[in-house]
mmCIF file with all atom_site columns, C-alpha atoms in Angstrom:
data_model
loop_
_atom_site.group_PDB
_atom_site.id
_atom_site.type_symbol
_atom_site.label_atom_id
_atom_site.label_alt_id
_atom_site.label_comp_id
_atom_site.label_asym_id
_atom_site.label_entity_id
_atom_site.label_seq_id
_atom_site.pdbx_PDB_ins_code
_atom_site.Cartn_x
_atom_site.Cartn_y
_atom_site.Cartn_z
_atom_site.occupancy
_atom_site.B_iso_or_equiv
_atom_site.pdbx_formal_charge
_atom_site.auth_seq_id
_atom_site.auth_comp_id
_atom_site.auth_asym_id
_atom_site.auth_atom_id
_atom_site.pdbx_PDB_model_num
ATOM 1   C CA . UNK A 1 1   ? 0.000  0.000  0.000   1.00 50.00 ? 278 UNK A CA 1
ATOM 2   C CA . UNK A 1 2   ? 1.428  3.135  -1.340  1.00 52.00 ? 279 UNK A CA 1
ATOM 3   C CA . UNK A 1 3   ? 0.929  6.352  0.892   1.00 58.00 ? 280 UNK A CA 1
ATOM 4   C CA . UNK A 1 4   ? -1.482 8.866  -1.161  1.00 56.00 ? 281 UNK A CA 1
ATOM 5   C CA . UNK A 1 5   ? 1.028  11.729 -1.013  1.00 68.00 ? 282 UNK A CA 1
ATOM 6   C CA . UNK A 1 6   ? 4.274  9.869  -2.800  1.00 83.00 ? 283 UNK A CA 1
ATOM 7   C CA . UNK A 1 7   ? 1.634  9.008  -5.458  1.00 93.00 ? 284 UNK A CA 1
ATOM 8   C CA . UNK A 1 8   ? 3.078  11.325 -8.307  1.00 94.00 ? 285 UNK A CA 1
ATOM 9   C CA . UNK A 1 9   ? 2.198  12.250 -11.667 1.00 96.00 ? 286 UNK A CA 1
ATOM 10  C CA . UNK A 1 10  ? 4.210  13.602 -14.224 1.00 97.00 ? 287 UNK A CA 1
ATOM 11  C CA . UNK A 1 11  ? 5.365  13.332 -17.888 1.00 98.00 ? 288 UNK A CA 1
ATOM 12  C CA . UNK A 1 12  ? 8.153  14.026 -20.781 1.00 98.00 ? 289 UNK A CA 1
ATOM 13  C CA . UNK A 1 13  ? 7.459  14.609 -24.568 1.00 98.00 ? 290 UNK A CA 1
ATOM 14  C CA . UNK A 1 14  ? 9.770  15.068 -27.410 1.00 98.00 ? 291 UNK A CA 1
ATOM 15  C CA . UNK A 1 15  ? 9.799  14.783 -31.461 1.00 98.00 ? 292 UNK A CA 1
ATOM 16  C CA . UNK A 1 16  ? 11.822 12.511 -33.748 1.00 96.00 ? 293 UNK A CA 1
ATOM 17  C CA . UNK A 1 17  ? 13.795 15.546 -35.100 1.00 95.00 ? 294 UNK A CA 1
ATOM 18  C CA . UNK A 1 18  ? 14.030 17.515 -31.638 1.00 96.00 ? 295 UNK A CA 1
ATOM 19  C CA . UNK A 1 19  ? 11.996 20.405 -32.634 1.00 96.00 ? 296 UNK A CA 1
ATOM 20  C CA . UNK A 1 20  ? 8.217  21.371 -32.443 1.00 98.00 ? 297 UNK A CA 1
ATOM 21  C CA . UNK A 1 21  ? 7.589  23.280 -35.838 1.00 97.00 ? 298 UNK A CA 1
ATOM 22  C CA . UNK A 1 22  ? 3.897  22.815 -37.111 1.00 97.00 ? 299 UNK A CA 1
ATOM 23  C CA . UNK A 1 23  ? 2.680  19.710 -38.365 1.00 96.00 ? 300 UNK A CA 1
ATOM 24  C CA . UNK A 1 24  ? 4.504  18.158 -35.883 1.00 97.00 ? 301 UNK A CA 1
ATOM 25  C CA . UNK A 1 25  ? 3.749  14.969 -33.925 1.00 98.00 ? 302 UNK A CA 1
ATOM 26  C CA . UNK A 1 26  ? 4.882  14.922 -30.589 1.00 98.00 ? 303 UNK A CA 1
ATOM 27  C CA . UNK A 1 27  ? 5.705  11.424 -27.905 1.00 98.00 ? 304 UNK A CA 1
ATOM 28  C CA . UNK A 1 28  ? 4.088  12.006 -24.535 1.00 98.00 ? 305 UNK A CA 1
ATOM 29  C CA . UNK A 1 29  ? 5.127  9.373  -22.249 1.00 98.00 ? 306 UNK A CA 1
ATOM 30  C CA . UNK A 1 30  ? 4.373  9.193  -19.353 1.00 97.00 ? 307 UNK A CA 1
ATOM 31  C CA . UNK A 1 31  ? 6.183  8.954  -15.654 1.00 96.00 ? 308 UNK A CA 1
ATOM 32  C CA . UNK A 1 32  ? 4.070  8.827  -13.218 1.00 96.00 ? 309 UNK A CA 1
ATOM 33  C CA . UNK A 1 33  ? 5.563  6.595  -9.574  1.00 94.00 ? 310 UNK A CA 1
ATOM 34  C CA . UNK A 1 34  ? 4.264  4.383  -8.781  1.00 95.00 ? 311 UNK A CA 1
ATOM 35  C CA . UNK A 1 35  ? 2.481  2.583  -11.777 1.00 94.00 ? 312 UNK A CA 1
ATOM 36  C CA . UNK A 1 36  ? -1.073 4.096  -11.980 1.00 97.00 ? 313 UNK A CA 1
ATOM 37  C CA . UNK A 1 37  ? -3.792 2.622  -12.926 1.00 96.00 ? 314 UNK A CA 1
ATOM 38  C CA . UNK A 1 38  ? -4.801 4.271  -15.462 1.00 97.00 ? 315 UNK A CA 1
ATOM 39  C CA . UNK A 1 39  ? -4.744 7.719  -17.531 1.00 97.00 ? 316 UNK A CA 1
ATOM 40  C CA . UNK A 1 40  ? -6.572 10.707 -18.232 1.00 98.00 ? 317 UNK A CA 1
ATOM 41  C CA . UNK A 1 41  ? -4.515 13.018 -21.036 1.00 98.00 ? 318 UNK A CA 1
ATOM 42  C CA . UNK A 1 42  ? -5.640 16.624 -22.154 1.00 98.00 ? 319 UNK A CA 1
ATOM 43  C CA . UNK A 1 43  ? -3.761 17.784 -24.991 1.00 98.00 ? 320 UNK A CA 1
ATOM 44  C CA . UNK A 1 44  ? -4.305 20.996 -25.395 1.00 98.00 ? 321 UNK A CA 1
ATOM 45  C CA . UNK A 1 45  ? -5.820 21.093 -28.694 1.00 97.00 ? 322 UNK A CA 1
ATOM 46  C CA . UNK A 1 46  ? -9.148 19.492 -28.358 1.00 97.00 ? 323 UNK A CA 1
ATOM 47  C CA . UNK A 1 47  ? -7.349 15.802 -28.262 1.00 97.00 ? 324 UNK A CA 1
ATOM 48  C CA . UNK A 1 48  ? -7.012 13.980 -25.130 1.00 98.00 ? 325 UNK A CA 1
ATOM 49  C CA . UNK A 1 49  ? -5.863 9.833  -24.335 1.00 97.00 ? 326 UNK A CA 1
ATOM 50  C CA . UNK A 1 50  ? -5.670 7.139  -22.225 1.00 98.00 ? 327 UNK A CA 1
ATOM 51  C CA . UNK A 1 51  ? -2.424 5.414  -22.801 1.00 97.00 ? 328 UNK A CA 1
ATOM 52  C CA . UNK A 1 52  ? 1.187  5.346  -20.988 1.00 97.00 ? 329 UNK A CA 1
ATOM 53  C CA . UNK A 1 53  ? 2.273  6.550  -24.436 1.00 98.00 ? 330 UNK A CA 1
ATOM 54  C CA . UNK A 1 54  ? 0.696  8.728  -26.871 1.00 98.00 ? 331 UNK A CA 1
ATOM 55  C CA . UNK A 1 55  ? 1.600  10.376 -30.453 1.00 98.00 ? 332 UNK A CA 1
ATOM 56  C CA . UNK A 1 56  ? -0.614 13.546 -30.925 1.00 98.00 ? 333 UNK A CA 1
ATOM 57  C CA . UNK A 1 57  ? 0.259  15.601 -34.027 1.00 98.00 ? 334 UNK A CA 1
ATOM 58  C CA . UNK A 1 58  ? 0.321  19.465 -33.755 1.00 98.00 ? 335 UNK A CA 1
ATOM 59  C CA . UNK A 1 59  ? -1.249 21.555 -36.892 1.00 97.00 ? 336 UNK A CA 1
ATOM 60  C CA . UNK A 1 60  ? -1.400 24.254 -35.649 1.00 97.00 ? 337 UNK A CA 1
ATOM 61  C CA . UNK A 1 61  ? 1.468  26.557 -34.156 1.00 97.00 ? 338 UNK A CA 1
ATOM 62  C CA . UNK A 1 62  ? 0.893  28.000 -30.833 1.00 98.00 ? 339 UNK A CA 1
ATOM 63  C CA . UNK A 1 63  ? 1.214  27.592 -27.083 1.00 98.00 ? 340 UNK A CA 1
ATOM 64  C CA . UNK A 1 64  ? -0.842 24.175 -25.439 1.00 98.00 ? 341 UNK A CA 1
ATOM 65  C CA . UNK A 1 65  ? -0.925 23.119 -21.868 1.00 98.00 ? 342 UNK A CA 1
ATOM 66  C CA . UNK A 1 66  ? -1.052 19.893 -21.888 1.00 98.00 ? 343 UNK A CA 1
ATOM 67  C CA . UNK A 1 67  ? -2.011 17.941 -18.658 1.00 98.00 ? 344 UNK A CA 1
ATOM 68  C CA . UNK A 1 68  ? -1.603 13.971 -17.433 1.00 98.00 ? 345 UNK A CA 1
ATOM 69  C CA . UNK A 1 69  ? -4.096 12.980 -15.114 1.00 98.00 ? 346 UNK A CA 1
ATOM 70  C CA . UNK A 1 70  ? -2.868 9.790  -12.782 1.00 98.00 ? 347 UNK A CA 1
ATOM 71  C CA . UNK A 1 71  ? -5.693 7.802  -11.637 1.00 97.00 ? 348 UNK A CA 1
ATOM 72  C CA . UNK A 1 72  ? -4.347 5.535  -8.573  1.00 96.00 ? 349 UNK A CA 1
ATOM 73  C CA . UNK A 1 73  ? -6.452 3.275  -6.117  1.00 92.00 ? 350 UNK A CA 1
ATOM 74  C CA . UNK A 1 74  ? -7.653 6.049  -4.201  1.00 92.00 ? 351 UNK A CA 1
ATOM 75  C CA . UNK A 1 75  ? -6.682 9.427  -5.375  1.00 95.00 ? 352 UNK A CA 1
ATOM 76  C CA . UNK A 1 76  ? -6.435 10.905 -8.712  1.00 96.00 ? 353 UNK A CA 1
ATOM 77  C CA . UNK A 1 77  ? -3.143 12.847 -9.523  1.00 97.00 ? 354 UNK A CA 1
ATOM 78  C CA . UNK A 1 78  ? -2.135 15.661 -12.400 1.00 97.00 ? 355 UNK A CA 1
ATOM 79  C CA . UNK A 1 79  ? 0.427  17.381 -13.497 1.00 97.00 ? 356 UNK A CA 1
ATOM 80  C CA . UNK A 1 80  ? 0.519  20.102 -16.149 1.00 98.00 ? 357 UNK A CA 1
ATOM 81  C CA . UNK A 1 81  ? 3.136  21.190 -19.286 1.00 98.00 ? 358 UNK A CA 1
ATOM 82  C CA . UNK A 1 82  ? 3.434  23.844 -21.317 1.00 98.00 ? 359 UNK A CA 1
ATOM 83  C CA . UNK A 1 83  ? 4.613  22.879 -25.030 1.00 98.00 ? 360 UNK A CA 1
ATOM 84  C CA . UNK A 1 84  ? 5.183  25.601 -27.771 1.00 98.00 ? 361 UNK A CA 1
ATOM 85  C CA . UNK A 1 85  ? 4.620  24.528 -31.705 1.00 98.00 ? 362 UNK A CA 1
ATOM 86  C CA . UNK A 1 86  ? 6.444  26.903 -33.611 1.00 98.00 ? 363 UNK A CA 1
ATOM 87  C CA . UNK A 1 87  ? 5.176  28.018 -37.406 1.00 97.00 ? 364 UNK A CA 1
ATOM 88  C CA . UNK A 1 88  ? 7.072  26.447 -40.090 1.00 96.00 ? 365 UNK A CA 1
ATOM 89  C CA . UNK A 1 89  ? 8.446  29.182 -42.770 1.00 97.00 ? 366 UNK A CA 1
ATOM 90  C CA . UNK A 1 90  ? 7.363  29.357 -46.218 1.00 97.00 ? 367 UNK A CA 1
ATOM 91  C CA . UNK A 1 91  ? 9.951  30.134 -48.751 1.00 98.00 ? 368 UNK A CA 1
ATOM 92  C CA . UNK A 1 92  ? 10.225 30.349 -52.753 1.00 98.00 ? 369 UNK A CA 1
ATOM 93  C CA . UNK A 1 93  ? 13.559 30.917 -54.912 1.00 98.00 ? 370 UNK A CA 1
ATOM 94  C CA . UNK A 1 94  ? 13.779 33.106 -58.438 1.00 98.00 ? 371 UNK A CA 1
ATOM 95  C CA . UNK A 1 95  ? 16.717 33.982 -60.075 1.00 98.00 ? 372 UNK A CA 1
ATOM 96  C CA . UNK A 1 96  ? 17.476 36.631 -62.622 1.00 97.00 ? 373 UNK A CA 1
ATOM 97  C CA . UNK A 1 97  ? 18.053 33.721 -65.383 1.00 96.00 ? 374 UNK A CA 1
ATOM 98  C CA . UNK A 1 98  ? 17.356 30.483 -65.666 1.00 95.00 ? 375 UNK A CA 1
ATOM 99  C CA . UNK A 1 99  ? 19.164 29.861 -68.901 1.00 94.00 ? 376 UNK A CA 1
ATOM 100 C CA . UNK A 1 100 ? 22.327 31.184 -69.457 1.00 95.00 ? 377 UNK A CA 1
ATOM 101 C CA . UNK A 1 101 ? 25.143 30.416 -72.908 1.00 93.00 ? 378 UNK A CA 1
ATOM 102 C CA . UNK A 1 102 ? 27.775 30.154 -71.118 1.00 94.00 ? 379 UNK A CA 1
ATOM 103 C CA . UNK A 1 103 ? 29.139 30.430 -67.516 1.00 95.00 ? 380 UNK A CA 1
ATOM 104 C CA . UNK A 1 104 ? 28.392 33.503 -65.640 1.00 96.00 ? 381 UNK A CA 1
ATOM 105 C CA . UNK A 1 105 ? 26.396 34.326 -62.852 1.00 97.00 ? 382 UNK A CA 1
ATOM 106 C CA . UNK A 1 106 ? 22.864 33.844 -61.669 1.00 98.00 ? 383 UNK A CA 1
ATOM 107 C CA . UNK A 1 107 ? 21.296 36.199 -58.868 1.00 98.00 ? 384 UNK A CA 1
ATOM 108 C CA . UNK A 1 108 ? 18.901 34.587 -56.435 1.00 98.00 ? 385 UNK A CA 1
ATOM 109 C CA . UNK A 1 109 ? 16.252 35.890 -53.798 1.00 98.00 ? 386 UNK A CA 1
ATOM 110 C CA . UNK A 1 110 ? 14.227 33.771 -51.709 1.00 98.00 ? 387 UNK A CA 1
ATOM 111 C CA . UNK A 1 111 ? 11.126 35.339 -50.681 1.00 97.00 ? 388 UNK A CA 1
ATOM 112 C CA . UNK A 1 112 ? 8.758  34.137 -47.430 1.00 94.00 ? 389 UNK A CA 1
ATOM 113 C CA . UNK A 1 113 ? 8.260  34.069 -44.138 1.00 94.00 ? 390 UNK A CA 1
ATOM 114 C CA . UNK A 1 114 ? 9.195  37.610 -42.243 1.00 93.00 ? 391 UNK A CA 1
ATOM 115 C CA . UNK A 1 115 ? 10.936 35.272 -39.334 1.00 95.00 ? 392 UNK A CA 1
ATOM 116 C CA . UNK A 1 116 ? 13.342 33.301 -41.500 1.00 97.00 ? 393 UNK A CA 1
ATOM 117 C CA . UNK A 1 117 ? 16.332 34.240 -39.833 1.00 97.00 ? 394 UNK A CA 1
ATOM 118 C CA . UNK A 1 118 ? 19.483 32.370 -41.898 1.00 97.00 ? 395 UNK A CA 1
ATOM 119 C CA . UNK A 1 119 ? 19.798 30.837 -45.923 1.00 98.00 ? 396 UNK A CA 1
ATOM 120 C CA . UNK A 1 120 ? 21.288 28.030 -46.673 1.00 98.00 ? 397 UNK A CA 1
ATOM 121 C CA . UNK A 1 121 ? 22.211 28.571 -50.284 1.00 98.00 ? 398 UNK A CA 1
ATOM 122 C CA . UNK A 1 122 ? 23.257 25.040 -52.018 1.00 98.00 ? 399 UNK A CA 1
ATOM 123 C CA . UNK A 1 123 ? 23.532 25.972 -56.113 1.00 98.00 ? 400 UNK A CA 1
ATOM 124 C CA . UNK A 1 124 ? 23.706 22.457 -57.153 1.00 98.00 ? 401 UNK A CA 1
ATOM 125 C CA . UNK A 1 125 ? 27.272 22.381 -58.798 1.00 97.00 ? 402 UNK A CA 1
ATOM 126 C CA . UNK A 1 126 ? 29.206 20.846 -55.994 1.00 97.00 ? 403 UNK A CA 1
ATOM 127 C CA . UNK A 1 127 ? 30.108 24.055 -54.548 1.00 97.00 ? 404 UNK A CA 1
ATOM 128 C CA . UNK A 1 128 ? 30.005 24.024 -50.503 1.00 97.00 ? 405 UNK A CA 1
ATOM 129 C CA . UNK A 1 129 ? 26.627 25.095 -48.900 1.00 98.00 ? 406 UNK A CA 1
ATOM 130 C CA . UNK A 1 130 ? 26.683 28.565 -48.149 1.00 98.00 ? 407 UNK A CA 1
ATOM 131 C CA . UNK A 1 131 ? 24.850 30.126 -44.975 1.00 98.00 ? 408 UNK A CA 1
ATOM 132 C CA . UNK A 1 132 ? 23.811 34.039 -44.842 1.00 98.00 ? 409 UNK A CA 1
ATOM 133 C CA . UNK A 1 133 ? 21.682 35.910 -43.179 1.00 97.00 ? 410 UNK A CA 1
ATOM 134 C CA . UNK A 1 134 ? 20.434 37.613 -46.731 1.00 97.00 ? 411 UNK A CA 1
ATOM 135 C CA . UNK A 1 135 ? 17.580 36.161 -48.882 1.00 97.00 ? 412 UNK A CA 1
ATOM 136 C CA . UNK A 1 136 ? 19.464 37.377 -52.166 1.00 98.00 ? 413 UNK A CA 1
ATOM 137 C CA . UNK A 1 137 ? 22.957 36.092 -52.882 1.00 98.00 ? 414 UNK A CA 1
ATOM 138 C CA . UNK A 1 138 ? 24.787 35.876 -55.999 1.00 98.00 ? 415 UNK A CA 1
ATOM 139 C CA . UNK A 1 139 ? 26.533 33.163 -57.979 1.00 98.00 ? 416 UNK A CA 1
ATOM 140 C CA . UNK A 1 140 ? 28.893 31.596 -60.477 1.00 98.00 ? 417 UNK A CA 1
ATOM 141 C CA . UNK A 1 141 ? 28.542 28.547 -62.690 1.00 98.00 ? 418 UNK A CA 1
ATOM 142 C CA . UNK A 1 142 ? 31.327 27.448 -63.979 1.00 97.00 ? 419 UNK A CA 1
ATOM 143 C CA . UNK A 1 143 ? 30.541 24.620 -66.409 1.00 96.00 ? 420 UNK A CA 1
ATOM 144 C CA . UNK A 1 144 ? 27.866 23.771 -68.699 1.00 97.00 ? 421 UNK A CA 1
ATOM 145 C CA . UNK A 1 145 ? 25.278 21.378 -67.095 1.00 97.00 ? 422 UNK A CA 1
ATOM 146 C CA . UNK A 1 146 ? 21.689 21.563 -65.978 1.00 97.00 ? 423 UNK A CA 1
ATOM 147 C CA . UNK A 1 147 ? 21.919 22.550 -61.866 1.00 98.00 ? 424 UNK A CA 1
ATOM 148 C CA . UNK A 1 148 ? 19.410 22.575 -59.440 1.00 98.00 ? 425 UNK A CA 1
ATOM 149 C CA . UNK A 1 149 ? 19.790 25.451 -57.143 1.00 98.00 ? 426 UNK A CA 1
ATOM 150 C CA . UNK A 1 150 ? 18.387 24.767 -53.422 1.00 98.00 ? 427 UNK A CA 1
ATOM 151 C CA . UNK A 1 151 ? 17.542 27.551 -50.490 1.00 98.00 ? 428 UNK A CA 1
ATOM 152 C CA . UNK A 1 152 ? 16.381 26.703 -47.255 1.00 98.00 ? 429 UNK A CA 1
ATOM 153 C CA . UNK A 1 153 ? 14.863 29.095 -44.923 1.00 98.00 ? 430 UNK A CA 1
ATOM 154 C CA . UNK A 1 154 ? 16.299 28.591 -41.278 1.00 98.00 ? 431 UNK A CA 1
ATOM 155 C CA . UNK A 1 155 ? 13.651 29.879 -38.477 1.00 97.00 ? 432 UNK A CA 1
ATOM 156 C CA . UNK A 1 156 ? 15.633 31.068 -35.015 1.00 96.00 ? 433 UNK A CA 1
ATOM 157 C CA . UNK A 1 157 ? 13.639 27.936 -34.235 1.00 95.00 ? 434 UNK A CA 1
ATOM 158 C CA . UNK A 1 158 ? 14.999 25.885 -36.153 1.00 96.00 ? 435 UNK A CA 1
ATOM 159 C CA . UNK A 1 159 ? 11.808 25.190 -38.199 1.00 97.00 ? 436 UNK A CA 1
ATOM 160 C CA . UNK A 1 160 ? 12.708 25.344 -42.280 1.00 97.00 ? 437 UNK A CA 1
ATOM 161 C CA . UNK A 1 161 ? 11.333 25.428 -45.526 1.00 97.00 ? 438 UNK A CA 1
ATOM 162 C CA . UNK A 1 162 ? 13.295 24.576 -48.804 1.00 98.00 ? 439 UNK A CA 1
ATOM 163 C CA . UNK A 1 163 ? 12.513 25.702 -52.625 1.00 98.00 ? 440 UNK A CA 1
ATOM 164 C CA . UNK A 1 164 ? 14.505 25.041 -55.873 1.00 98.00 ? 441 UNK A CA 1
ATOM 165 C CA . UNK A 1 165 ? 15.310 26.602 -58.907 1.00 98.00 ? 442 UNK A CA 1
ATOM 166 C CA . UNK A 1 166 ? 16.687 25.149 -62.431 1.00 98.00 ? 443 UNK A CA 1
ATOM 167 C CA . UNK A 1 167 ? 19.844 26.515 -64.118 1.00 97.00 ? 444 UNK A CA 1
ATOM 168 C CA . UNK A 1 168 ? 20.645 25.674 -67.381 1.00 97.00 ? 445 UNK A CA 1
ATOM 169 C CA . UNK A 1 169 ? 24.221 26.530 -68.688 1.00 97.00 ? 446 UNK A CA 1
ATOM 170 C CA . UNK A 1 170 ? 24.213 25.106 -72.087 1.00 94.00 ? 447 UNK A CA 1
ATOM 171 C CA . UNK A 1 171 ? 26.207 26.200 -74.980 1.00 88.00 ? 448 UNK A CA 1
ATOM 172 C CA . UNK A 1 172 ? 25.053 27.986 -78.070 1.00 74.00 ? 449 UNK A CA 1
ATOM 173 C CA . UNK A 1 173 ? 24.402 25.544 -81.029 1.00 68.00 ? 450 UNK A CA 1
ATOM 174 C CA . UNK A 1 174 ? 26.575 26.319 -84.309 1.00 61.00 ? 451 UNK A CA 1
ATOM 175 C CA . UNK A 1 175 ? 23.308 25.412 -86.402 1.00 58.00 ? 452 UNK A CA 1
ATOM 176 C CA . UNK A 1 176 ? 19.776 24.373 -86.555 1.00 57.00 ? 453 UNK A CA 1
ATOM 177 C CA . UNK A 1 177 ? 16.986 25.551 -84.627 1.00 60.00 ? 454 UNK A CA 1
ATOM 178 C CA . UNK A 1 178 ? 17.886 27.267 -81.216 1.00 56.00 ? 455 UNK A CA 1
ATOM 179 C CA . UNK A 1 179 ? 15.741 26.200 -78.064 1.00 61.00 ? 456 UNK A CA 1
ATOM 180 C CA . UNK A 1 180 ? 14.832 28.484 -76.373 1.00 61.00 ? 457 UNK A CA 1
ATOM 181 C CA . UNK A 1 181 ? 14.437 31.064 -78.846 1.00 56.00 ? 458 UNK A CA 1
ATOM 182 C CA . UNK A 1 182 ? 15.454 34.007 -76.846 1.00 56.00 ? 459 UNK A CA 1
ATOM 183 C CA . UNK A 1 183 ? 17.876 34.871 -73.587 1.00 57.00 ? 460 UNK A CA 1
ATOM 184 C CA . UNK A 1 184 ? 21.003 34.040 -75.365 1.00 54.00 ? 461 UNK A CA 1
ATOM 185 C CA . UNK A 1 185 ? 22.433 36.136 -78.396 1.00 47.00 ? 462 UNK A CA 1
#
């Protein structure tokens, strides 16, 4: 016989990645001493449980109590967490050409989310990743190829968003019909 008052309930949650950016699904497990007999869960978003163990996915961002209720022999006990789902970015990536004759240099911008914080510029040509703190950035291709250009928006979070962009350096033909018919002269 357990005494009522060392009857506790309580709780830990976490996500597979280690951050809580909306739509994100979130472990509650539970750790309650000693073993209760059963469970009451509130999740905060008009979800609730009655598991050890539950997976509740987040939609939308925003700030959820979430409470464990620990239903023992002869008293009920709960215990209460704030959890904070964070908005995921939304990002796009244009560039002043997509087709260019020969190497040269393409200008990117990114537009989104106001709270995207860092770019992580990768322009698909085996150049390193670059980070900045601008969502415009310019570079230079090299070599002819067709190169997929890659941002990703980096909340203080850590929430992100990624877009891509094609860049075709191809050279000019010496005959026959030219594809596309303008940019290049």
């Amino acid at each position: 016989i357990y005494d009522a008052r060392t009857q506790t309930a309580d709780f830990n949650f976490a996500t597979a990645n280690g951050l809580y950016c909306a739509p994100q699904t979130v472990n509650f497990t539970q750790n309650c001493s000693p073993a209760p007999e059963s469970f009451i869960w509130n999740f905060g978003n008009g979800l609730s449980g009655a598991n050890a163990t539950e997976n509740i996915t987040y939609i939308t961002p925003g700030t959820y109590t979430v409470k464990l209720t620990a239903i023992y022999q002869n008293i009920a006990v709960s215990s209460s967490k704030t959890i904070i789902i964070n908005p995921s970015p939304a990002i796009s990536l244009t560039a002043d050409k997509n087709y260019l004759c020969q190497p040269g240099t393409v200008v990117f911008t990114a537009t989104g989310s106001a709270f995207i914080q860092n770019y992580e510029w990768d322009f698909g040509d085996g150049s390193p990743v670059t980070t900045t703190g601008s969502n415009s950035i310019n570079h230079v291709y090299a070599t002819y190829n067709s190169f997929t250009a890659k941002v990703k928006g980096i909340t203080v979070n850590g929430c992100t968003a990624i877009a891509n962009y094609v860049v075709n350096v191809t050279k000019f033909p010496a005959s026959g019909t030219v594809v596309p018919s303008s940019g290049c002269s």
